[in-house]
PDB file of C-alpha atoms in Angstrom:
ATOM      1  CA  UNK A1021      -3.077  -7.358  -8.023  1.00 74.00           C
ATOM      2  CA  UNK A1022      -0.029  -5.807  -9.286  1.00 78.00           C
ATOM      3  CA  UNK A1023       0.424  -3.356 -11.916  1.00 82.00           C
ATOM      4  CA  UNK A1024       3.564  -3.275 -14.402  1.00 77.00           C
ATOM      5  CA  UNK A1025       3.638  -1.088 -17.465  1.00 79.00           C
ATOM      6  CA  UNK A1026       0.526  -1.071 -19.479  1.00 89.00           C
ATOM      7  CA  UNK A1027      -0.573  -4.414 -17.593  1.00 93.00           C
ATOM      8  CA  UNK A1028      -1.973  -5.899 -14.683  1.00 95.00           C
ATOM      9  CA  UNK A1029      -1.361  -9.130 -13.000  1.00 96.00           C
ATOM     10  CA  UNK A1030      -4.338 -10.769 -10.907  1.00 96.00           C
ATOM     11  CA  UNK A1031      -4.643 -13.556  -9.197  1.00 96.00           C
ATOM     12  CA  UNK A1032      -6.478 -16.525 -10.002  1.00 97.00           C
ATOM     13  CA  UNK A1033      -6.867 -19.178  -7.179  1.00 95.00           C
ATOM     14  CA  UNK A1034      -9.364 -21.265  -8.607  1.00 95.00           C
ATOM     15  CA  UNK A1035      -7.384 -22.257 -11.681  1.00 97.00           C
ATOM     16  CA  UNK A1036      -3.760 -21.624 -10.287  1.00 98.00           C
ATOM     17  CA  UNK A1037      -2.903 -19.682 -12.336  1.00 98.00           C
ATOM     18  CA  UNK A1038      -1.894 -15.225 -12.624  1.00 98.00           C
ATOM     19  CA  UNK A1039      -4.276 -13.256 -15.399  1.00 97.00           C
ATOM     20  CA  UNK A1040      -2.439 -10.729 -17.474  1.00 97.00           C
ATOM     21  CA  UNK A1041      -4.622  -8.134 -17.914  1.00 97.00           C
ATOM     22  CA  UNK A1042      -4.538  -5.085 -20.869  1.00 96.00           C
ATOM     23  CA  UNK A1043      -5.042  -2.117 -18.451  1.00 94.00           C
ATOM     24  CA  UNK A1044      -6.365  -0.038 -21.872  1.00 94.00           C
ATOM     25  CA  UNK A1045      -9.028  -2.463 -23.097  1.00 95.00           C
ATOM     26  CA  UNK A1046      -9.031  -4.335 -19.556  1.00 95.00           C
ATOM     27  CA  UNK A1047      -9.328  -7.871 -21.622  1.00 97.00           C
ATOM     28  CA  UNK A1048      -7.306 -10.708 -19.766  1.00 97.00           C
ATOM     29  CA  UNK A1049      -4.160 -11.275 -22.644  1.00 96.00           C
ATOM     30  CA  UNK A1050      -2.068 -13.846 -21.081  1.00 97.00           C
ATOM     31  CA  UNK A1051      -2.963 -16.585 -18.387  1.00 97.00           C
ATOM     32  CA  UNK A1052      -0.172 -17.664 -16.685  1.00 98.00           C
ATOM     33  CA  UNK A1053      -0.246 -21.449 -14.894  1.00 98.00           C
ATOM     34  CA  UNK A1054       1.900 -21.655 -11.455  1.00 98.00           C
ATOM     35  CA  UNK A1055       1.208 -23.976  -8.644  1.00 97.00           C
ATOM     36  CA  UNK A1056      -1.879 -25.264  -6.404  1.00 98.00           C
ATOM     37  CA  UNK A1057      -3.576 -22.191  -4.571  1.00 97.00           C
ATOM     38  CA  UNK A1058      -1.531 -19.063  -5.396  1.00 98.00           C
ATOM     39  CA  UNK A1059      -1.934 -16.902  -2.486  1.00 97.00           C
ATOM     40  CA  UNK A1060       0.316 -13.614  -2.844  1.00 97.00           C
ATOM     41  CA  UNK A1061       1.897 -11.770  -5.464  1.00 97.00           C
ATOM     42  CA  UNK A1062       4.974 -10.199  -4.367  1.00 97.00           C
ATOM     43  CA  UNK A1063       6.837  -7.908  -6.756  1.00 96.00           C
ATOM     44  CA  UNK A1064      10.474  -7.214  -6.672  1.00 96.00           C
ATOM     45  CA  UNK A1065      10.587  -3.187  -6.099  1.00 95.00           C
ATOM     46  CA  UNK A1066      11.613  -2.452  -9.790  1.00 94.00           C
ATOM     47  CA  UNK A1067       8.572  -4.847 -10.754  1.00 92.00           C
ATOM     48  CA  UNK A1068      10.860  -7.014 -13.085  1.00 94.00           C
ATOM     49  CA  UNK A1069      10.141 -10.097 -11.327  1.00 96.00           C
ATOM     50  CA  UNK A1070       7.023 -11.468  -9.800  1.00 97.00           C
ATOM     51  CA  UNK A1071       6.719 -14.678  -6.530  1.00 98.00           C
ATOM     52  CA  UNK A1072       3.880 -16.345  -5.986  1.00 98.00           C
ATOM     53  CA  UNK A1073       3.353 -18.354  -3.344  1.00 98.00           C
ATOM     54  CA  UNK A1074       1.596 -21.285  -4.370  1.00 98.00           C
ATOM     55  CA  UNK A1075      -0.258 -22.621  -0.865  1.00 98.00           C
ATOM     56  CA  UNK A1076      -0.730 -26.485  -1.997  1.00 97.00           C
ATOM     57  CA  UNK A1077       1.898 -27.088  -4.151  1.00 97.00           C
ATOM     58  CA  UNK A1078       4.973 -26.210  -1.253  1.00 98.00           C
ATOM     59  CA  UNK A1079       6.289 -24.024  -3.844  1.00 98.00           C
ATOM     60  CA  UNK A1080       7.113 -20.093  -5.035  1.00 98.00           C
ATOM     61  CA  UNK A1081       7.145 -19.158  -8.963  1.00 98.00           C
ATOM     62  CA  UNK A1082       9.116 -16.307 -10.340  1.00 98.00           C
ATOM     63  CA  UNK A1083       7.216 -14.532 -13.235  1.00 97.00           C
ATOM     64  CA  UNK A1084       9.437 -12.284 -15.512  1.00 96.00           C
ATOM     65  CA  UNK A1085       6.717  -9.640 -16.009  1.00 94.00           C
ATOM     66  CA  UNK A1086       8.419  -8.424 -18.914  1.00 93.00           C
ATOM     67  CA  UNK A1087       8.393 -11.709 -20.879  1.00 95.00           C
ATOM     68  CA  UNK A1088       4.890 -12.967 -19.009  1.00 95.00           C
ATOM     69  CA  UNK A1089       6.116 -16.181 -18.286  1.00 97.00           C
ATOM     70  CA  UNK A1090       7.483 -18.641 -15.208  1.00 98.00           C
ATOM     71  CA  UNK A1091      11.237 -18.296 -15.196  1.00 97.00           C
ATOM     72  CA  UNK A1092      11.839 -20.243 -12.442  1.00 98.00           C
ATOM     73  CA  UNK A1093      10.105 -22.417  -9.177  1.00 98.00           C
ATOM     74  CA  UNK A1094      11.535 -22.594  -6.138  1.00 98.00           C
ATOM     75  CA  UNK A1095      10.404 -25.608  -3.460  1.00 98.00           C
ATOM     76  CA  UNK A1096       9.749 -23.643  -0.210  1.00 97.00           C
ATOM     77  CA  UNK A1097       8.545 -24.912   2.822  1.00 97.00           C
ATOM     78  CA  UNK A1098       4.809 -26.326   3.858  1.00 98.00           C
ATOM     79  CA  UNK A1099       1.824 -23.945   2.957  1.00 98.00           C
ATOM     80  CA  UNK A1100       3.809 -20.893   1.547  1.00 98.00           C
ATOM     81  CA  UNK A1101       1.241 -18.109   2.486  1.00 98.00           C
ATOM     82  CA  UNK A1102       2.537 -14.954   2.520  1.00 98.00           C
ATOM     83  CA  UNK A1103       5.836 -12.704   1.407  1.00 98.00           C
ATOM     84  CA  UNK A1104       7.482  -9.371   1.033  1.00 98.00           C
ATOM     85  CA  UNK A1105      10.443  -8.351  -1.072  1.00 98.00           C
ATOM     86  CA  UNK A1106      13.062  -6.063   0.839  1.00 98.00           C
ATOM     87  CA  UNK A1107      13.547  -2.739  -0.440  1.00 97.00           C
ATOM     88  CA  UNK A1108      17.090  -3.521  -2.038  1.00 97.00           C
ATOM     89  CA  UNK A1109      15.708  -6.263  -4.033  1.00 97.00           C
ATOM     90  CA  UNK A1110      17.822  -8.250  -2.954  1.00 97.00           C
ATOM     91  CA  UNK A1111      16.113 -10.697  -1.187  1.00 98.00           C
ATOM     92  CA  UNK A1112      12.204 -12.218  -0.993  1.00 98.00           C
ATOM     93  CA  UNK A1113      10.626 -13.171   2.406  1.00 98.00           C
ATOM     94  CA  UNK A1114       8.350 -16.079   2.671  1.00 98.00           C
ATOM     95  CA  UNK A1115       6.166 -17.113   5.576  1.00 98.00           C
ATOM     96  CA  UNK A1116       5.579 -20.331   5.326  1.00 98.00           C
ATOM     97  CA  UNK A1117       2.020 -21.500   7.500  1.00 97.00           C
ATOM     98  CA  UNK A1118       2.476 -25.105   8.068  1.00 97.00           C
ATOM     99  CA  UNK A1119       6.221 -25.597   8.592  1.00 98.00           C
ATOM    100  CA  UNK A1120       6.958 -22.564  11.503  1.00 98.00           C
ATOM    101  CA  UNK A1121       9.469 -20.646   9.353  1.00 98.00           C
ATOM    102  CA  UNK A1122      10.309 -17.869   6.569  1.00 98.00           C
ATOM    103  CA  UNK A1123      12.007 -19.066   3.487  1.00 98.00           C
ATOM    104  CA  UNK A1124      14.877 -16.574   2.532  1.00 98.00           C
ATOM    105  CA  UNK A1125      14.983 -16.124  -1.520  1.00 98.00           C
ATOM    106  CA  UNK A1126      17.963 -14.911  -3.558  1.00 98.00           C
ATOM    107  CA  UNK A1127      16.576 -12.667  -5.861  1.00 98.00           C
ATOM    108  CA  UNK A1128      20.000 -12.828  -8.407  1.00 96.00           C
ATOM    109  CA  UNK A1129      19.591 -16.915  -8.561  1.00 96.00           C
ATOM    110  CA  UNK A1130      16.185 -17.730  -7.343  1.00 97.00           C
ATOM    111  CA  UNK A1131      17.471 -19.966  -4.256  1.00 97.00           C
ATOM    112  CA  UNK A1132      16.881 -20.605  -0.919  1.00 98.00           C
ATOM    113  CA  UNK A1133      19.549 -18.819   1.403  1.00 97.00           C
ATOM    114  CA  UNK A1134      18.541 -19.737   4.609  1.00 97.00           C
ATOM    115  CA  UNK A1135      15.149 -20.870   6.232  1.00 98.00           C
ATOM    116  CA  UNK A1136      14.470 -18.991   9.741  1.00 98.00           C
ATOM    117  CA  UNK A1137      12.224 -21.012  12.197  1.00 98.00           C
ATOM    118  CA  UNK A1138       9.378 -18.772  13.725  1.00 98.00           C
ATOM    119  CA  UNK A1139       6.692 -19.021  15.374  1.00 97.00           C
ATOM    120  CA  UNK A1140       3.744 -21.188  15.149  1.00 97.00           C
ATOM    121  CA  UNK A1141       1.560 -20.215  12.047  1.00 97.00           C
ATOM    122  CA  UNK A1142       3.647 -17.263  10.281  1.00 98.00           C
ATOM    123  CA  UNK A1143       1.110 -14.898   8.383  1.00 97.00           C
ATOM    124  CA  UNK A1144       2.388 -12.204   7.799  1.00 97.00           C
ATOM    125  CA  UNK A1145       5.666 -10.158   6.709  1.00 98.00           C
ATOM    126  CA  UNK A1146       7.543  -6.817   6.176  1.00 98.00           C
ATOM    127  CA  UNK A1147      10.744  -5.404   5.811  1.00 98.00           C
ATOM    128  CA  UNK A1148      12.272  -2.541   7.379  1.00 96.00           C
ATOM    129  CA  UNK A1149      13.543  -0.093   5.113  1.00 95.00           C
ATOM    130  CA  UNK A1150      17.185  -0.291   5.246  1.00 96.00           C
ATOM    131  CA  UNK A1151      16.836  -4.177   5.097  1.00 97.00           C
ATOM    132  CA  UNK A1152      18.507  -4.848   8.755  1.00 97.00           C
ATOM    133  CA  UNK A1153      14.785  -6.180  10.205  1.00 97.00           C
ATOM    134  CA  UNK A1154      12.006  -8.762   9.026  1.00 98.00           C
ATOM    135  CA  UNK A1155       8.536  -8.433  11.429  1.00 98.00           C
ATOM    136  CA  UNK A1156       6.980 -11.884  11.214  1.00 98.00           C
ATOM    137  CA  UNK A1157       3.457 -12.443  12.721  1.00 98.00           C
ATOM    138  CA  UNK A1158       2.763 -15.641  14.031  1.00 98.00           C
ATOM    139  CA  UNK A1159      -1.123 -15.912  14.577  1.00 95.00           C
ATOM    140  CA  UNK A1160      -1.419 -19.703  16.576  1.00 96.00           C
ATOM    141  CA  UNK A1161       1.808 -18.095  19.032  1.00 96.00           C
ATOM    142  CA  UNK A1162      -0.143 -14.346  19.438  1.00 96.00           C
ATOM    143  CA  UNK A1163       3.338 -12.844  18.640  1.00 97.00           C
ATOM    144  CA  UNK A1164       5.072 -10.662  16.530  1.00 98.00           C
ATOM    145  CA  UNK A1165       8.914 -11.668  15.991  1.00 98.00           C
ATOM    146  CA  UNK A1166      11.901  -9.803  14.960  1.00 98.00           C
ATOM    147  CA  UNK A1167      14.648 -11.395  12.631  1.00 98.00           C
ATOM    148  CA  UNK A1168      17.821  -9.863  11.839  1.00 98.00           C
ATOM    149  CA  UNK A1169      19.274  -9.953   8.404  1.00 97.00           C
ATOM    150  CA  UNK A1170      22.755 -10.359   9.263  1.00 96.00           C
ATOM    151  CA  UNK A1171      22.413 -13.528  11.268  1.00 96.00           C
ATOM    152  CA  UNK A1172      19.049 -14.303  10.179  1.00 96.00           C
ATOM    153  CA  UNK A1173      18.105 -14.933  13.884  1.00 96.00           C
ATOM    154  CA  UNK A1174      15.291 -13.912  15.937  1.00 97.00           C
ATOM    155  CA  UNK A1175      16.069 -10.887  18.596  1.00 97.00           C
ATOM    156  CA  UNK A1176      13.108  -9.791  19.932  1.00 97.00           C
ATOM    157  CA  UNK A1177       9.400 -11.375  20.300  1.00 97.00           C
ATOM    158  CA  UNK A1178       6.545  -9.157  20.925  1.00 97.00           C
ATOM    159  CA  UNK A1179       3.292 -10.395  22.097  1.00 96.00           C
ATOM    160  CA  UNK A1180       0.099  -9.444  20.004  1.00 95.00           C
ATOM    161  CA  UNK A1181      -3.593 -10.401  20.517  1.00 92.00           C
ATOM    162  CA  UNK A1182      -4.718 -13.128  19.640  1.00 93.00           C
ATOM    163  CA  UNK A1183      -4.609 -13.869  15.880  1.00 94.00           C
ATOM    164  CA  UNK A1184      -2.185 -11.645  14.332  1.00 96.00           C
ATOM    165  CA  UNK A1185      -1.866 -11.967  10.608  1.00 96.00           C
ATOM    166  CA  UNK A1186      -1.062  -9.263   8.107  1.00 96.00           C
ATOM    167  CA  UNK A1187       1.493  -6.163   9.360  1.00 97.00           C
ATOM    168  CA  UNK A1188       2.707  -3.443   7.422  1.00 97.00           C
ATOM    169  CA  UNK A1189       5.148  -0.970   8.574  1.00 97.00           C
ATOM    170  CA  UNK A1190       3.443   2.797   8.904  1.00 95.00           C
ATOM    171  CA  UNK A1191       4.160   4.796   5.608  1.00 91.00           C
ATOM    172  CA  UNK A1192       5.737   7.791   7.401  1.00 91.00           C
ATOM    173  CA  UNK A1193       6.795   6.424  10.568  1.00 91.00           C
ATOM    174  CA  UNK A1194       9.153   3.728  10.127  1.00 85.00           C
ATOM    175  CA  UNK A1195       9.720   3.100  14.290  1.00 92.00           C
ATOM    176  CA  UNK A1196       5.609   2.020  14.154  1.00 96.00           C
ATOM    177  CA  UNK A1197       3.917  -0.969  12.399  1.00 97.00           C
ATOM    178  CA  UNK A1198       0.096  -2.014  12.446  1.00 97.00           C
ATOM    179  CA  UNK A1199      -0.846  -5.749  12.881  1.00 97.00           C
ATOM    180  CA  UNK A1200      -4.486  -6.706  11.852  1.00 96.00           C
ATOM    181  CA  UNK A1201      -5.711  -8.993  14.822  1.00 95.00           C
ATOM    182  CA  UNK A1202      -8.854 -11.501  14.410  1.00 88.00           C
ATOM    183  CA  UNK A1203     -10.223 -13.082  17.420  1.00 83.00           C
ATOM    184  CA  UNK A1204     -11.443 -16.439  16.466  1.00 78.00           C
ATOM    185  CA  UNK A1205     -13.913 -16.931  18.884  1.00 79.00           C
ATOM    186  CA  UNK A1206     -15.371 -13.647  19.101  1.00 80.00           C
ATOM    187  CA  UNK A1207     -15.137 -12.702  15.287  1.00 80.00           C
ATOM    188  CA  UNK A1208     -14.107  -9.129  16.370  1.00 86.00           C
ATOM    189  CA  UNK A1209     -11.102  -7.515  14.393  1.00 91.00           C
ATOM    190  CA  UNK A1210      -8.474  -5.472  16.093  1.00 94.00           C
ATOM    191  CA  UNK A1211      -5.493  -3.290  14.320  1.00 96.00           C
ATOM    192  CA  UNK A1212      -2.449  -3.032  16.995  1.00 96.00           C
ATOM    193  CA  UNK A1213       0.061  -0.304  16.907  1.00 97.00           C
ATOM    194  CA  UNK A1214       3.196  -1.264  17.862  1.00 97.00           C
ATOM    195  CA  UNK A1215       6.030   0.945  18.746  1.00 96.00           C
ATOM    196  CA  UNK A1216       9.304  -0.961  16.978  1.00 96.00           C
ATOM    197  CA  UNK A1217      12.058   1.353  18.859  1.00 94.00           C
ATOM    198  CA  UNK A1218      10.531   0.178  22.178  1.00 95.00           C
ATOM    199  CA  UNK A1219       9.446  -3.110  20.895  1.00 95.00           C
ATOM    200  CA  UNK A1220       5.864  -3.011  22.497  1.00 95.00           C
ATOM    201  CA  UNK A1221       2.340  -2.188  21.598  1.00 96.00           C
ATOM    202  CA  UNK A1222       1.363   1.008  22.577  1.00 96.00           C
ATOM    203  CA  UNK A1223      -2.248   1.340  21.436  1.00 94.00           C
ATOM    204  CA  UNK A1224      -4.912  -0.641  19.273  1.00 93.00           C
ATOM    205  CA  UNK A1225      -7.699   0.447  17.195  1.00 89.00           C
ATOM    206  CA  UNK A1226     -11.365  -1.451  16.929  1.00 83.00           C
ATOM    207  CA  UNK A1227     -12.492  -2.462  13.674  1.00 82.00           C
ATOM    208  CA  UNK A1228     -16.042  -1.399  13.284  1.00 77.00           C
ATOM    209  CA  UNK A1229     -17.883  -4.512  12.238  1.00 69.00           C
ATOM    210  CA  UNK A1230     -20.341  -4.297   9.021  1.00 63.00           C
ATOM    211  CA  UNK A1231     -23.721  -4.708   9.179  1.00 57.00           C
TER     212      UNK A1231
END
């Protein structure tokens, strides 16, 4: 869910499609059609513009939040599953699950700059804060990589568990991210702390399961 003004915008994966919701009376006030199986909403940081990956149609829509409507769909690669927006705005990250890579978005003309190959099953995404790093989890390789913006390359590869899928970078330490880990077999849930200066993990955190 995202918030923007006075509204709300909610996924709805059954009927492809984002709810705008009235935040005041909380009564759904626009429905929005994008493509097969939205997955993630992904806000440019001034909220102006809205991607969502849509999972079955190979494809990312670009809501204008202000006007409530698709402005624009852009073909990505296979299974488009997850995404983050860099802090500039500048750019929108996509991991896309069947094809190995992240699709690099445009934000001023909605295009496809350049499409990084990863590894096997990208999940999950984030952006450093000055814009100079993308973390990419890649659950079916057990590894965390790290692209650089410049040449849109991969530099460093960090191994993680043995399902890693969604990372976000720690709020007040930007040198240390957190990678949710789910062991297939096992069921058991892991968070991993990794330590970006040193490019390792240095500790990880059991999940207590509920009962």
């Amino acid at each position: 869910m995202l918030t923007q003004g006075h509204h709300a915008f909610v996924l709805d994966e059954k009927n492809d499609a984002i709810l705008v919701i009235d935040k005041a009376t909380k009564q759904v006030v626009r429905k929005i059609d994008v493509g097969w199986s939205p997955k993630k909403l992904i806000p440019t940081p001034d909220g102006s513009q809205l991607y969502v990956t849509n999972a079955l149609s190979n494809s990312v829509s670009v809501i204008d939040t202000k006007e409530m409507s698709v402005m624009d769909n852009i073909k990505s690669g296979r299974m488009p599953w997850n995404g983050a927006a860099s802090p500039q705005g500048d750019r929108v990250y996509v991991t896309n699950l069947k094809s190995d890579s992240v699709s690099v978005i445009d934000v001023l003309d909605n295009t496809i700059l350049e499409t990084i190959k990863v590894g096997r099953g990208p999940w999950g995404v984030a952006v450093s804060p000055d814009g100079h790093r993308v973390y990419v989890s890649n659950q079916n390789s057990q590894s965390i990589q790290v692209v650089d913006t410049g040449s849109y390359s991969v530099v460093d590869v960090i191994s993680v568990g043995t399902n890693p899928r969604d990372i976000a970078l720690s709020p007040d330490d930007e040198n240390k991210l957190y990678a949710l880990d789910k062991n297939m077999v096992t069921d058991e849930v892991e968070i991993y702390v990794v330590d970006l200066d040193n490019i390792k993990v240095v500790d990880s955190l059991d999940v207590p399961r509920s009962e």
